[in-house]
């Protein structure tokens, strides 16, 4: 596995307001990276599952050091038996949760995984891209073509991960994902509630960024306010509030949206106090004479 710097990006050199201290490799001292380095897989005495366990143990105390093992974890996912593969997948997910910036220098390998024909490999690559894109969208953009090509994958986890990549990268670069408007609309109507949830979350990000580029997504989001899945229902309302805050004039069916927001509370939706009322007030300014 290569550990080359990502192509076409200078975004990884500085992080502003990064509470997890997600510095790039260029900003990580040799002393900090050297502490707690895990064993190399080239040591034949170390079984793959034992190696993964050591990576997890290191990640919990020193995720910077554990980042050096990402290439080995990817190799285990690709080449080893099911027990080792599943353990490595979980370890990669843990790294993505603790310190997703560590995926940055492995971007070439991650994009190869995301582009793989095997669903289990594609899912691992796309999930890593989604996690990375939350902190380095310009770097994750290198895998955008792979994500877009899997938006209608039959494998549900792969489809969800691809939708998440589009949302995270598209929030920063909406012009790069305008061709996904129809697929995001379809995702919000999917029979699988987890796919609908991914679609609604992505819709909120895209419509908060540039709603004019996603007309089908704009017109479909209000439909999801009636979703029978509690989590989809919650995120649909939260996404709509975000849309109203950023682009109120573009919100369709304003009176219907106002009426729906009047029936929910900030606590129900998990949004900041006053957010629902602010959204209603904003929309009412576009509907003079409308009385609830």
PDB file of N, CA and C in Angstrom, residues 3 22-25 28 33 63-68 70 95 99-106 110 132:
ATOM      1  N   UNK A   3       1.859   5.307   0.468  1.00  0.00           N
ATOM      2  CA  UNK A   3       1.582   6.362   1.434  1.00  0.00           C
ATOM      3  C   UNK A   3       2.005   7.691   0.831  1.00  0.00           C
ATOM      4  N   UNK A  22      -6.958  17.399  14.466  1.00  0.00           N
ATOM      5  CA  UNK A  22      -6.784  16.559  13.285  1.00  0.00           C
ATOM      6  C   UNK A  22      -5.770  17.172  12.338  1.00  0.00           C
ATOM      7  N   UNK A  23      -4.518  17.260  12.779  1.00  0.00           N
ATOM      8  CA  UNK A  23      -3.487  17.814  11.925  1.00  0.00           C
ATOM      9  C   UNK A  23      -3.082  16.809  10.870  1.00  0.00           C
ATOM     10  N   UNK A  24      -2.608  17.337   9.750  1.00  0.00           N
ATOM     11  CA  UNK A  24      -2.112  16.456   8.700  1.00  0.00           C
ATOM     12  C   UNK A  24      -0.751  15.912   9.093  1.00  0.00           C
ATOM     13  N   UNK A  25      -0.260  14.957   8.294  1.00  0.00           N
ATOM     14  CA  UNK A  25       1.037  14.369   8.587  1.00  0.00           C
ATOM     15  C   UNK A  25       2.123  15.426   8.583  1.00  0.00           C
ATOM     16  N   UNK A  28       2.519  16.826  12.049  1.00  0.00           N
ATOM     17  CA  UNK A  28       2.700  15.909  13.158  1.00  0.00           C
ATOM     18  C   UNK A  28       4.175  15.666  13.380  1.00  0.00           C
ATOM     19  N   UNK A  33       4.525  10.824  16.341  1.00  0.00           N
ATOM     20  CA  UNK A  33       4.159   9.707  15.483  1.00  0.00           C
ATOM     21  C   UNK A  33       4.910   8.440  15.890  1.00  0.00           C
ATOM     22  N   UNK A  63      -4.064   7.730  18.257  1.00  0.00           N
ATOM     23  CA  UNK A  63      -4.532   7.518  16.884  1.00  0.00           C
ATOM     24  C   UNK A  63      -3.560   8.023  15.827  1.00  0.00           C
ATOM     25  N   UNK A  64      -2.711   8.978  16.172  1.00  0.00           N
ATOM     26  CA  UNK A  64      -1.702   9.443  15.215  1.00  0.00           C
ATOM     27  C   UNK A  64      -0.763   8.298  14.850  1.00  0.00           C
ATOM     28  N   UNK A  65      -0.292   7.571  15.847  1.00  0.00           N
ATOM     29  CA  UNK A  65       0.595   6.436  15.591  1.00  0.00           C
ATOM     30  C   UNK A  65      -0.142   5.333  14.856  1.00  0.00           C
ATOM     31  N   UNK A  66      -1.379   5.094  15.232  1.00  0.00           N
ATOM     32  CA  UNK A  66      -2.151   4.037  14.575  1.00  0.00           C
ATOM     33  C   UNK A  66      -2.383   4.334  13.104  1.00  0.00           C
ATOM     34  N   UNK A  67      -2.322   5.597  12.727  1.00  0.00           N
ATOM     35  CA  UNK A  67      -2.504   5.959  11.325  1.00  0.00           C
ATOM     36  C   UNK A  67      -1.495   5.306  10.402  1.00  0.00           C
ATOM     37  N   UNK A  68      -0.327   4.958  10.917  1.00  0.00           N
ATOM     38  CA  UNK A  68       0.680   4.298  10.088  1.00  0.00           C
ATOM     39  C   UNK A  68       0.267   2.891   9.677  1.00  0.00           C
ATOM     40  N   UNK A  70      -2.807   2.040   8.582  1.00  0.00           N
ATOM     41  CA  UNK A  70      -3.988   2.035   7.726  1.00  0.00           C
ATOM     42  C   UNK A  70      -3.764   1.204   6.460  1.00  0.00           C
ATOM     43  N   UNK A  95     -10.763   4.290  13.294  1.00  0.00           N
ATOM     44  CA  UNK A  95      -9.833   5.350  12.911  1.00  0.00           C
ATOM     45  C   UNK A  95     -10.577   6.517  12.281  1.00  0.00           C
ATOM     46  N   UNK A  99      -9.963   9.880  14.204  1.00  0.00           N
ATOM     47  CA  UNK A  99      -9.027  10.790  13.545  1.00  0.00           C
ATOM     48  C   UNK A  99      -9.058  10.575  12.040  1.00  0.00           C
ATOM     49  N   UNK A 100     -10.126  11.001  11.395  1.00  0.00           N
ATOM     50  CA  UNK A 100     -10.277  10.730   9.958  1.00  0.00           C
ATOM     51  C   UNK A 100      -9.189  11.341   9.099  1.00  0.00           C
ATOM     52  N   UNK A 101      -8.513  12.383   9.585  1.00  0.00           N
ATOM     53  CA  UNK A 101      -7.464  13.007   8.780  1.00  0.00           C
ATOM     54  C   UNK A 101      -6.329  12.029   8.468  1.00  0.00           C
ATOM     55  N   UNK A 102      -6.203  10.950   9.259  1.00  0.00           N
ATOM     56  CA  UNK A 102      -5.156   9.963   8.996  1.00  0.00           C
ATOM     57  C   UNK A 102      -5.370   9.244   7.667  1.00  0.00           C
ATOM     58  N   UNK A 103      -6.580   9.298   7.124  1.00  0.00           N
ATOM     59  CA  UNK A 103      -6.827   8.692   5.813  1.00  0.00           C
ATOM     60  C   UNK A 103      -6.233   9.524   4.677  1.00  0.00           C
ATOM     61  N   UNK A 104      -5.854  10.750   4.974  1.00  0.00           N
ATOM     62  CA  UNK A 104      -5.465  11.684   3.909  1.00  0.00           C
ATOM     63  C   UNK A 104      -4.318  11.163   3.051  1.00  0.00           C
ATOM     64  N   UNK A 105      -3.255  10.698   3.684  1.00  0.00           N
ATOM     65  CA  UNK A 105      -2.096  10.276   2.893  1.00  0.00           C
ATOM     66  C   UNK A 105      -2.283   8.910   2.251  1.00  0.00           C
ATOM     67  N   UNK A 106      -3.382   8.234   2.565  1.00  0.00           N
ATOM     68  CA  UNK A 106      -3.693   6.953   1.947  1.00  0.00           C
ATOM     69  C   UNK A 106      -4.770   7.105   0.879  1.00  0.00           C
ATOM     70  N   UNK A 110      -7.384   4.347  -0.859  1.00  0.00           N
ATOM     71  CA  UNK A 110      -8.794   4.400  -0.481  1.00  0.00           C
ATOM     72  C   UNK A 110      -9.676   4.576  -1.716  1.00  0.00           C
ATOM     73  N   UNK A 132     -13.369  11.004   5.878  1.00  0.00           N
ATOM     74  CA  UNK A 132     -12.333  11.976   5.545  1.00  0.00           C
ATOM     75  C   UNK A 132     -12.935  13.284   5.049  1.00  0.00           C
TER      76      UNK A 132
END
